[in-house]
């Protein structure tokens, strides 16, 4: 089993806050995500600033793109992003247009997607999917369960590199034991910790303990 | 029948281009949309700059929000937006969180939404929906047809104020004759015209001719 990666989600309202956090944990994590909120607040300079600090890290632009895939993908790629997210209800032409302009596309799974759609994404060559517990759903009391893990496993069986995200902390990682998760995405689980660098390292250590 | 409004979509890659275009047509149109591409490129200052130019126009932030609805809505509202778009596959809690922070929410219809979902949106008090021909779908040869018009009519019957968008020009407006469309959204149909101000006025005149 490959060691799952660790991704920090920078879901800040401003570049200052994001830079302060990424400066703490950027060296520890494998992937840096410029979150949707940050993209919408600061624009493409959020991506380009972080690229300039971390020339060799994988950077994700979490645009959750739903349309104009080619333009959005070209823009974030020009700014320095390696991966970009598209929303699962985007059309296949939108995904295909985006795919041409960025290294890898990640389909972000929200709401009522189907395995039939997922197979269409595989058929056009999309390799990554993000299984997402909505922050708002978590706030309203939903949590990770067997239903979620079954879906994650099925997506992996279909050939997806699956990232999981939503309310993750060091203690919830063991829920995924035995599942070949590609990447764990944490936001506040790291950045809201008293010592974010230590929190990121604890994630890494726990991943190594379980999957190493 | 109420006179449908006219909305200019500013889908520019940079603020300079958007300001040049909105400066030409802002006085003619009813609603100014800060498009997704522009939001992602320039961040919230795209909204605040246009708000400063047009203190009394309706401004839409086309975030196509899929998660973290409360934060995204508060941010665009703080920057000066009246309306904000959410993507149809966002969860109900996301939409509810967004609703609290912005004057009106617009659900943007992409992919396989259902009338059952649409009824849920109405049930939580959402009044606006955007029926959207995807730009990428249009590029791949799809166009407006009876199937689309039937859906638009059904949404209006459900009580939605329906905006329509995607490849609209002055000649396609008559396709909607007899339908109580709330708002027509045009982008390149106006901004790519030789004389954008004149193009916007022609849209307004044709709307008045058909619905006036």
CSV table of C-alpha atoms in Angstrom, one decimal:
chain,number,residue,atom,x,y,z
A,1,UNK,CA,0.0,0.0,0.0
A,2,UNK,CA,1.3,3.4,-0.9
A,3,UNK,CA,1.7,5.9,1.9
A,4,UNK,CA,-1.2,8.4,1.8
A,5,UNK,CA,-0.2,12.0,1.3
A,6,UNK,CA,-1.1,14.9,3.6
A,7,UNK,CA,-2.6,18.1,2.2
A,8,UNK,CA,-3.1,21.3,4.1
A,9,UNK,CA,-6.1,23.3,3.0
A,10,UNK,CA,-5.6,27.0,3.3
A,11,UNK,CA,-9.2,28.2,3.7
A,12,UNK,CA,-8.4,31.7,4.9
A,13,UNK,CA,-10.1,34.9,4.2
A,14,UNK,CA,-6.9,36.7,3.4
A,15,UNK,CA,-3.5,36.1,2.0
A,16,UNK,CA,-1.8,37.2,5.2
A,17,UNK,CA,-3.4,34.5,7.3
A,18,UNK,CA,-2.8,31.9,4.7
A,19,UNK,CA,0.9,32.8,4.3
A,20,UNK,CA,1.4,32.7,8.1
A,21,UNK,CA,0.0,29.2,8.3
A,22,UNK,CA,1.7,27.8,5.2
A,23,UNK,CA,5.0,29.2,6.4
A,24,UNK,CA,4.6,27.0,9.5
A,25,UNK,CA,3.6,23.7,7.9
A,26,UNK,CA,4.5,23.9,4.2
A,27,UNK,CA,7.7,21.9,4.7
A,28,UNK,CA,5.9,19.1,6.5
A,29,UNK,CA,2.9,18.5,4.2
A,30,UNK,CA,3.0,17.0,0.7
A,31,UNK,CA,0.4,19.1,-1.0
A,32,UNK,CA,-0.7,22.7,-0.4
A,33,UNK,CA,-4.3,23.7,-1.3
A,34,UNK,CA,-5.3,27.2,-2.1
A,35,UNK,CA,-8.8,26.9,-0.8
A,36,UNK,CA,-12.0,28.1,-2.4
A,37,UNK,CA,-12.5,31.0,0.0
A,38,UNK,CA,-8.9,32.2,-0.4
A,39,UNK,CA,-9.2,31.9,-4.2
A,40,UNK,CA,-12.3,34.0,-4.2
A,41,UNK,CA,-11.0,36.6,-1.8
A,42,UNK,CA,-7.5,37.1,-3.1
A,43,UNK,CA,-7.6,35.8,-6.7
A,44,UNK,CA,-4.8,34.2,-8.5
A,45,UNK,CA,-2.1,35.9,-6.6
A,46,UNK,CA,-2.8,33.6,-3.7
A,47,UNK,CA,-1.6,30.8,-5.9
A,48,UNK,CA,1.3,32.6,-7.3
A,49,UNK,CA,2.6,33.8,-3.9
A,50,UNK,CA,2.5,30.3,-2.5
A,51,UNK,CA,4.2,28.9,-5.6
A,52,UNK,CA,7.0,31.4,-5.2
A,53,UNK,CA,7.5,30.2,-1.6
A,54,UNK,CA,7.3,26.5,-2.4
A,55,UNK,CA,8.6,25.9,-6.0
A,56,UNK,CA,8.7,22.1,-5.5
A,57,UNK,CA,5.5,21.3,-3.7
A,58,UNK,CA,2.3,20.1,-5.3
A,59,UNK,CA,-0.2,23.0,-5.3
A,60,UNK,CA,-3.9,22.6,-5.7
A,61,UNK,CA,-6.3,25.3,-6.7
A,62,UNK,CA,-9.6,24.4,-5.1
A,63,UNK,CA,-11.8,26.3,-7.6
A,64,UNK,CA,-14.6,23.7,-7.6
A,65,UNK,CA,-14.9,24.7,-11.3
A,66,UNK,CA,-18.4,24.2,-12.8
A,67,UNK,CA,-18.1,25.9,-16.2
A,68,UNK,CA,-15.6,27.6,-18.4
A,69,UNK,CA,-13.2,24.8,-17.5
A,70,UNK,CA,-10.5,25.7,-20.1
A,71,UNK,CA,-10.2,29.3,-19.0
A,72,UNK,CA,-10.2,28.6,-15.3
A,73,UNK,CA,-7.7,25.8,-15.6
A,74,UNK,CA,-5.4,27.8,-17.8
A,75,UNK,CA,-5.5,30.7,-15.3
A,76,UNK,CA,-4.7,28.6,-12.2
A,77,UNK,CA,-2.1,26.7,-14.1
A,78,UNK,CA,-0.4,30.0,-15.2
A,79,UNK,CA,-0.4,31.1,-11.6
A,80,UNK,CA,1.4,27.9,-10.6
A,81,UNK,CA,-1.1,25.3,-9.7
A,82,UNK,CA,-0.5,21.6,-10.5
A,83,UNK,CA,-4.0,20.3,-9.6
A,84,UNK,CA,-7.4,21.9,-9.9
A,85,UNK,CA,-10.7,20.8,-8.6
A,86,UNK,CA,-13.9,20.6,-10.6
A,87,UNK,CA,-17.4,20.1,-9.1
A,88,UNK,CA,-19.0,16.7,-9.9
A,89,UNK,CA,-22.0,18.3,-11.5
A,90,UNK,CA,-19.9,20.0,-14.1
A,91,UNK,CA,-20.5,18.7,-17.6
A,92,UNK,CA,-18.1,16.3,-19.3
A,93,UNK,CA,-17.2,19.0,-21.9
A,94,UNK,CA,-16.2,21.3,-19.0
A,95,UNK,CA,-14.0,18.7,-17.5
A,96,UNK,CA,-12.4,17.9,-20.8
A,97,UNK,CA,-11.7,21.5,-21.5
A,98,UNK,CA,-10.1,21.9,-18.0
A,99,UNK,CA,-8.1,18.7,-18.4
A,100,UNK,CA,-6.1,20.1,-21.3
A,101,UNK,CA,-4.9,23.1,-19.3
A,102,UNK,CA,-3.7,21.7,-16.0
A,103,UNK,CA,-1.5,18.7,-14.9
A,104,UNK,CA,-4.3,16.8,-13.1
A,105,UNK,CA,-7.9,17.4,-12.4
A,106,UNK,CA,-9.7,16.4,-9.2
A,107,UNK,CA,-13.5,15.8,-9.2
A,108,UNK,CA,-15.0,17.0,-6.0
A,109,UNK,CA,-17.9,14.9,-4.9
A,110,UNK,CA,-20.9,16.7,-3.5
A,111,UNK,CA,-24.6,15.9,-3.4
A,112,UNK,CA,-26.1,13.2,-5.6
A,113,UNK,CA,-23.4,12.0,-7.9
A,114,UNK,CA,-23.6,8.4,-9.3
A,115,UNK,CA,-21.0,5.7,-10.1
A,116,UNK,CA,-22.2,5.9,-13.7
A,117,UNK,CA,-21.0,9.5,-13.7
A,118,UNK,CA,-17.8,8.4,-12.0
A,119,UNK,CA,-17.2,5.9,-14.7
A,120,UNK,CA,-17.6,8.7,-17.3
A,121,UNK,CA,-14.9,10.7,-15.5
A,122,UNK,CA,-12.6,7.6,-15.6
A,123,UNK,CA,-13.4,7.1,-19.3
A,124,UNK,CA,-12.2,10.6,-20.2
A,125,UNK,CA,-9.0,9.9,-18.2
A,126,UNK,CA,-9.6,11.7,-14.9
A,127,UNK,CA,-7.6,9.9,-12.2
A,128,UNK,CA,-8.5,11.9,-9.0
A,129,UNK,CA,-11.6,12.2,-6.9
A,130,UNK,CA,-12.2,14.0,-3.6
A,131,UNK,CA,-14.6,12.4,-1.2
A,132,UNK,CA,-15.9,15.3,0.8
A,133,UNK,CA,-17.8,15.7,4.0
A,134,UNK,CA,-19.3,19.1,3.6
A,135,UNK,CA,-18.3,21.6,6.3
A,136,UNK,CA,-21.8,22.7,6.6
A,137,UNK,CA,-23.0,19.1,6.8
A,138,UNK,CA,-20.5,18.5,9.6
A,139,UNK,CA,-21.7,21.6,11.3
A,140,UNK,CA,-25.3,20.3,11.1
A,141,UNK,CA,-24.2,17.1,12.8
A,142,UNK,CA,-23.3,14.6,10.1
A,143,UNK,CA,-20.0,12.6,10.4
A,144,UNK,CA,-17.8,9.9,8.8
A,145,UNK,CA,-19.4,6.5,8.7
A,146,UNK,CA,-19.5,3.0,7.1
A,147,UNK,CA,-21.5,4.5,4.2
A,148,UNK,CA,-18.7,6.9,3.4
A,149,UNK,CA,-16.0,4.3,3.7
A,150,UNK,CA,-17.8,2.0,1.3
A,151,UNK,CA,-18.0,4.7,-1.3
A,152,UNK,CA,-14.3,5.6,-0.9
A,153,UNK,CA,-13.4,1.9,-1.4
A,154,UNK,CA,-15.6,1.6,-4.5
A,155,UNK,CA,-14.0,4.7,-6.0
A,156,UNK,CA,-10.6,3.3,-5.4
A,157,UNK,CA,-11.6,0.0,-7.0
A,158,UNK,CA,-12.7,2.0,-10.0
A,159,UNK,CA,-9.2,3.3,-10.3
A,160,UNK,CA,-9.4,6.7,-8.7
A,161,UNK,CA,-6.7,8.2,-6.5
A,162,UNK,CA,-9.1,9.3,-3.8
A,163,UNK,CA,-8.5,12.2,-1.4
A,164,UNK,CA,-10.7,12.4,1.6
A,165,UNK,CA,-11.6,15.6,3.5
A,166,UNK,CA,-14.0,17.1,6.0
A,167,UNK,CA,-13.5,17.3,9.8
A,168,UNK,CA,-10.4,15.1,9.8
A,169,UNK,CA,-8.0,15.0,12.7
A,170,UNK,CA,-5.3,12.6,13.9
A,171,UNK,CA,-7.8,10.4,15.7
A,172,UNK,CA,-10.1,9.9,12.7
A,173,UNK,CA,-7.3,8.6,10.4
A,174,UNK,CA,-7.6,5.1,11.8
A,175,UNK,CA,-11.1,4.9,10.5
A,176,UNK,CA,-9.5,4.5,7.1
A,177,UNK,CA,-7.1,1.7,8.1
A,178,UNK,CA,-6.8,-0.9,5.3
A,179,UNK,CA,-8.1,1.5,2.7
A,180,UNK,CA,-5.6,2.8,0.0
A,181,UNK,CA,-6.4,6.5,0.4
A,182,UNK,CA,-4.3,8.7,-1.9
A,183,UNK,CA,-4.4,11.8,0.2
A,184,UNK,CA,-5.8,13.2,3.5
A,185,UNK,CA,-6.9,16.8,3.4
A,186,UNK,CA,-6.8,18.7,6.7
A,187,UNK,CA,-7.6,22.4,7.3
A,188,UNK,CA,-8.4,23.5,10.8
A,189,UNK,CA,-7.3,20.1,12.1
A,190,UNK,CA,-3.8,21.5,11.5
A,191,UNK,CA,-4.0,25.2,11.3
A,192,UNK,CA,-6.3,25.7,14.3
A,193,UNK,CA,-4.0,23.5,16.5
A,194,UNK,CA,-2.0,25.2,19.2
A,195,UNK,CA,1.2,24.2,17.4
A,196,UNK,CA,0.3,23.7,13.7
A,197,UNK,CA,3.7,22.4,12.7
A,198,UNK,CA,3.5,19.7,15.4
A,199,UNK,CA,-0.1,18.9,14.4
A,200,UNK,CA,1.0,18.4,10.8
A,201,UNK,CA,3.9,16.1,11.9
A,202,UNK,CA,1.4,14.1,14.1
A,203,UNK,CA,-0.7,13.6,11.0
A,204,UNK,CA,2.3,12.4,9.1
A,205,UNK,CA,3.4,10.1,11.9
A,206,UNK,CA,0.0,8.5,12.3
A,207,UNK,CA,-0.2,8.0,8.5
A,208,UNK,CA,3.2,6.2,8.6
A,209,UNK,CA,2.1,4.1,11.6
A,210,UNK,CA,-1.1,2.9,9.9
A,211,UNK,CA,0.0,2.6,6.2
A,212,UNK,CA,3.9,2.5,6.5
B,1,UNK,CA,-46.0,40.1,-17.4
B,2,UNK,CA,-43.0,41.9,-15.7
B,3,UNK,CA,-40.3,43.2,-18.0
B,4,UNK,CA,-37.3,40.8,-17.8
B,5,UNK,CA,-34.1,42.4,-16.5
B,6,UNK,CA,-30.8,42.4,-18.4
B,7,UNK,CA,-27.6,41.3,-16.7
B,8,UNK,CA,-24.1,41.8,-18.1
B,9,UNK,CA,-21.7,39.0,-17.1
B,10,UNK,CA,-18.2,40.2,-16.7
B,11,UNK,CA,-16.2,37.0,-17.4
B,12,UNK,CA,-12.9,38.7,-17.8
B,13,UNK,CA,-9.5,37.5,-16.9
B,14,UNK,CA,-8.5,40.7,-15.3
B,15,UNK,CA,-10.1,43.7,-13.6
B,16,UNK,CA,-8.8,46.1,-16.3
B,17,UNK,CA,-10.8,44.4,-19.0
B,18,UNK,CA,-13.9,44.1,-16.8
B,19,UNK,CA,-13.8,47.8,-15.8
B,20,UNK,CA,-13.4,48.9,-19.4
B,21,UNK,CA,-16.5,46.9,-20.4
B,22,UNK,CA,-18.7,47.7,-17.4
B,23,UNK,CA,-17.9,51.4,-17.9
B,24,UNK,CA,-19.5,51.1,-21.3
B,25,UNK,CA,-22.6,49.3,-20.5
B,26,UNK,CA,-23.2,49.6,-16.7
B,27,UNK,CA,-25.7,52.4,-17.1
B,28,UNK,CA,-27.8,50.4,-19.6
B,29,UNK,CA,-28.1,47.1,-17.9
B,30,UNK,CA,-30.1,46.3,-14.7
B,31,UNK,CA,-27.7,43.8,-13.1
B,32,UNK,CA,-23.9,43.5,-13.1
B,33,UNK,CA,-22.4,40.1,-12.6
B,34,UNK,CA,-18.9,39.6,-11.4
B,35,UNK,CA,-18.2,36.4,-13.2
B,36,UNK,CA,-16.6,33.3,-11.8
B,37,UNK,CA,-13.4,33.7,-13.8
B,38,UNK,CA,-13.1,37.3,-12.7
B,39,UNK,CA,-13.8,36.4,-9.0
B,40,UNK,CA,-11.1,33.7,-9.1
B,41,UNK,CA,-8.5,35.9,-10.9
B,42,UNK,CA,-9.0,39.2,-9.0
B,43,UNK,CA,-10.6,38.2,-5.7
B,44,UNK,CA,-13.1,40.3,-3.8
B,45,UNK,CA,-11.7,43.6,-5.0
B,46,UNK,CA,-13.4,42.9,-8.4
B,47,UNK,CA,-16.7,43.2,-6.5
B,48,UNK,CA,-15.7,46.1,-4.4
B,49,UNK,CA,-14.4,48.1,-7.3
B,50,UNK,CA,-17.5,47.7,-9.3
B,51,UNK,CA,-19.7,48.5,-6.3
B,52,UNK,CA,-17.8,51.7,-5.9
B,53,UNK,CA,-18.6,52.7,-9.5
B,54,UNK,CA,-22.2,51.6,-9.4
B,55,UNK,CA,-23.6,52.2,-5.9
B,56,UNK,CA,-27.2,51.6,-6.9
B,57,UNK,CA,-27.0,48.7,-9.3
B,58,UNK,CA,-27.7,45.1,-8.4
B,59,UNK,CA,-24.4,43.2,-8.3
B,60,UNK,CA,-24.1,39.4,-8.5
B,61,UNK,CA,-21.1,37.5,-7.3
B,62,UNK,CA,-21.0,34.4,-9.5
B,63,UNK,CA,-19.1,32.2,-7.0
B,64,UNK,CA,-21.0,29.0,-7.9
B,65,UNK,CA,-20.5,28.2,-4.2
B,66,UNK,CA,-20.5,24.5,-3.3
B,67,UNK,CA,-19.4,24.6,0.3
B,68,UNK,CA,-18.6,26.9,3.2
B,69,UNK,CA,-21.7,28.9,2.1
B,70,UNK,CA,-21.8,31.1,5.1
B,71,UNK,CA,-18.2,32.4,4.8
B,72,UNK,CA,-18.3,32.8,1.0
B,73,UNK,CA,-21.6,34.7,1.2
B,74,UNK,CA,-20.4,37.0,4.0
B,75,UNK,CA,-17.3,37.8,2.1
B,76,UNK,CA,-19.0,38.7,-1.2
B,77,UNK,CA,-21.7,40.6,0.7
B,78,UNK,CA,-19.1,42.6,2.6
B,79,UNK,CA,-17.4,43.4,-0.8
B,80,UNK,CA,-20.7,44.8,-2.0
B,81,UNK,CA,-22.7,42.0,-3.8
B,82,UNK,CA,-26.5,41.8,-3.5
B,83,UNK,CA,-26.9,38.3,-5.0
B,84,UNK,CA,-24.6,35.3,-5.0
B,85,UNK,CA,-24.8,32.0,-6.9
B,86,UNK,CA,-24.6,28.5,-5.4
B,87,UNK,CA,-24.2,25.4,-7.5
B,88,UNK,CA,-27.2,23.1,-7.6
B,89,UNK,CA,-25.3,20.1,-6.1
B,90,UNK,CA,-24.4,22.1,-3.0
B,91,UNK,CA,-26.1,20.6,0.1
B,92,UNK,CA,-29.1,22.2,1.7
B,93,UNK,CA,-27.1,23.2,4.8
B,94,UNK,CA,-24.6,25.0,2.6
B,95,UNK,CA,-27.4,26.9,0.9
B,96,UNK,CA,-29.0,27.7,4.2
B,97,UNK,CA,-25.7,29.0,5.6
B,98,UNK,CA,-25.2,31.2,2.6
B,99,UNK,CA,-28.8,32.5,2.6
B,100,UNK,CA,-28.2,34.2,6.0
B,101,UNK,CA,-25.4,36.3,4.8
B,102,UNK,CA,-26.5,37.7,1.4
B,103,UNK,CA,-29.6,39.5,0.2
B,104,UNK,CA,-30.6,36.8,-2.3
B,105,UNK,CA,-29.2,33.4,-3.4
B,106,UNK,CA,-29.4,32.1,-6.9
B,107,UNK,CA,-29.2,28.4,-7.6
B,108,UNK,CA,-27.2,27.7,-10.7
B,109,UNK,CA,-28.5,24.7,-12.5
B,110,UNK,CA,-25.9,22.4,-14.0
B,111,UNK,CA,-25.9,18.7,-14.8
B,112,UNK,CA,-28.5,16.3,-13.3
B,113,UNK,CA,-30.6,18.3,-10.9
B,114,UNK,CA,-34.2,17.2,-10.2
B,115,UNK,CA,-37.5,19.0,-9.6
B,116,UNK,CA,-37.5,17.3,-6.2
B,117,UNK,CA,-34.3,19.2,-5.3
B,118,UNK,CA,-35.8,22.4,-6.8
B,119,UNK,CA,-38.8,22.0,-4.4
B,120,UNK,CA,-36.3,21.7,-1.5
B,121,UNK,CA,-34.7,24.9,-2.5
B,122,UNK,CA,-38.1,26.6,-2.6
B,123,UNK,CA,-39.0,25.1,0.7
B,124,UNK,CA,-36.0,26.8,2.4
B,125,UNK,CA,-37.0,30.1,0.8
B,126,UNK,CA,-34.8,30.3,-2.2
B,127,UNK,CA,-36.5,32.4,-4.8
B,128,UNK,CA,-34.0,32.5,-7.7
B,129,UNK,CA,-32.7,29.9,-10.1
B,130,UNK,CA,-30.4,30.3,-13.1
B,131,UNK,CA,-31.0,28.0,-16.1
B,132,UNK,CA,-27.7,27.7,-17.7
B,133,UNK,CA,-26.5,26.5,-21.1
B,134,UNK,CA,-22.9,25.6,-20.3
B,135,UNK,CA,-20.4,27.5,-22.3
B,136,UNK,CA,-18.5,24.3,-22.9
B,137,UNK,CA,-21.7,22.5,-23.9
B,138,UNK,CA,-22.5,25.3,-26.4
B,139,UNK,CA,-18.9,25.1,-27.7
B,140,UNK,CA,-19.5,21.4,-28.3
B,141,UNK,CA,-22.6,22.1,-30.4
B,142,UNK,CA,-25.6,22.0,-28.0
B,143,UNK,CA,-28.1,24.9,-28.2
B,144,UNK,CA,-31.4,26.2,-26.7
B,145,UNK,CA,-34.4,24.0,-27.5
B,146,UNK,CA,-38.0,23.1,-26.5
B,147,UNK,CA,-36.5,20.8,-23.8
B,148,UNK,CA,-34.9,23.9,-22.2
B,149,UNK,CA,-37.9,26.1,-22.5
B,150,UNK,CA,-40.1,23.5,-20.9
B,151,UNK,CA,-37.8,23.3,-17.9
B,152,UNK,CA,-37.7,27.1,-17.6
B,153,UNK,CA,-41.5,27.2,-17.6
B,154,UNK,CA,-41.8,24.5,-15.0
B,155,UNK,CA,-39.3,26.3,-12.7
B,156,UNK,CA,-41.3,29.6,-13.1
B,157,UNK,CA,-44.5,27.6,-12.2
B,158,UNK,CA,-42.8,26.4,-9.0
B,159,UNK,CA,-42.4,30.0,-8.0
B,160,UNK,CA,-38.8,30.7,-9.1
B,161,UNK,CA,-37.5,33.9,-10.5
B,162,UNK,CA,-35.6,32.3,-13.4
B,163,UNK,CA,-32.6,33.9,-15.1
B,164,UNK,CA,-31.5,32.3,-18.3
B,165,UNK,CA,-28.0,32.4,-19.8
B,166,UNK,CA,-25.7,30.8,-22.3
B,167,UNK,CA,-25.0,31.9,-25.8
B,168,UNK,CA,-27.8,34.5,-25.8
B,169,UNK,CA,-28.0,37.3,-28.3
B,170,UNK,CA,-30.7,39.7,-29.5
B,171,UNK,CA,-32.0,37.2,-32.0
B,172,UNK,CA,-32.5,34.4,-29.5
B,173,UNK,CA,-34.6,36.5,-27.1
B,174,UNK,CA,-37.8,35.8,-29.1
B,175,UNK,CA,-37.4,32.1,-28.3
B,176,UNK,CA,-38.6,33.0,-24.8
B,177,UNK,CA,-41.7,34.9,-26.0
B,178,UNK,CA,-44.7,34.2,-23.7
B,179,UNK,CA,-42.4,33.0,-20.9
B,180,UNK,CA,-42.1,35.1,-17.7
B,181,UNK,CA,-38.3,35.1,-17.6
B,182,UNK,CA,-36.9,37.2,-14.7
B,183,UNK,CA,-33.6,38.1,-16.2
B,184,UNK,CA,-31.5,37.5,-19.3
B,185,UNK,CA,-27.8,37.2,-18.7
B,186,UNK,CA,-25.5,38.1,-21.6
B,187,UNK,CA,-21.7,38.1,-21.7
B,188,UNK,CA,-20.0,38.1,-25.0
B,189,UNK,CA,-23.3,38.8,-26.7
B,190,UNK,CA,-22.8,42.3,-25.4
B,191,UNK,CA,-19.1,42.8,-24.5
B,192,UNK,CA,-17.8,41.2,-27.7
B,193,UNK,CA,-20.1,43.4,-29.9
B,194,UNK,CA,-18.5,46.1,-32.0
B,195,UNK,CA,-20.4,48.7,-29.9
B,196,UNK,CA,-21.2,47.1,-26.5
B,197,UNK,CA,-23.4,50.0,-25.3
B,198,UNK,CA,-25.5,49.8,-28.5
B,199,UNK,CA,-25.7,46.0,-28.1
B,200,UNK,CA,-26.9,46.3,-24.5
B,201,UNK,CA,-29.5,48.9,-25.7
B,202,UNK,CA,-30.6,46.5,-28.5
B,203,UNK,CA,-31.2,43.8,-25.9
B,204,UNK,CA,-33.2,46.2,-23.7
B,205,UNK,CA,-35.2,47.4,-26.7
B,206,UNK,CA,-36.0,43.8,-27.8
B,207,UNK,CA,-37.0,42.8,-24.3
B,208,UNK,CA,-39.4,45.8,-24.2
B,209,UNK,CA,-40.7,44.9,-27.7
B,210,UNK,CA,-41.5,41.3,-26.6
B,211,UNK,CA,-42.5,41.7,-23.0
B,212,UNK,CA,-43.4,45.4,-22.7
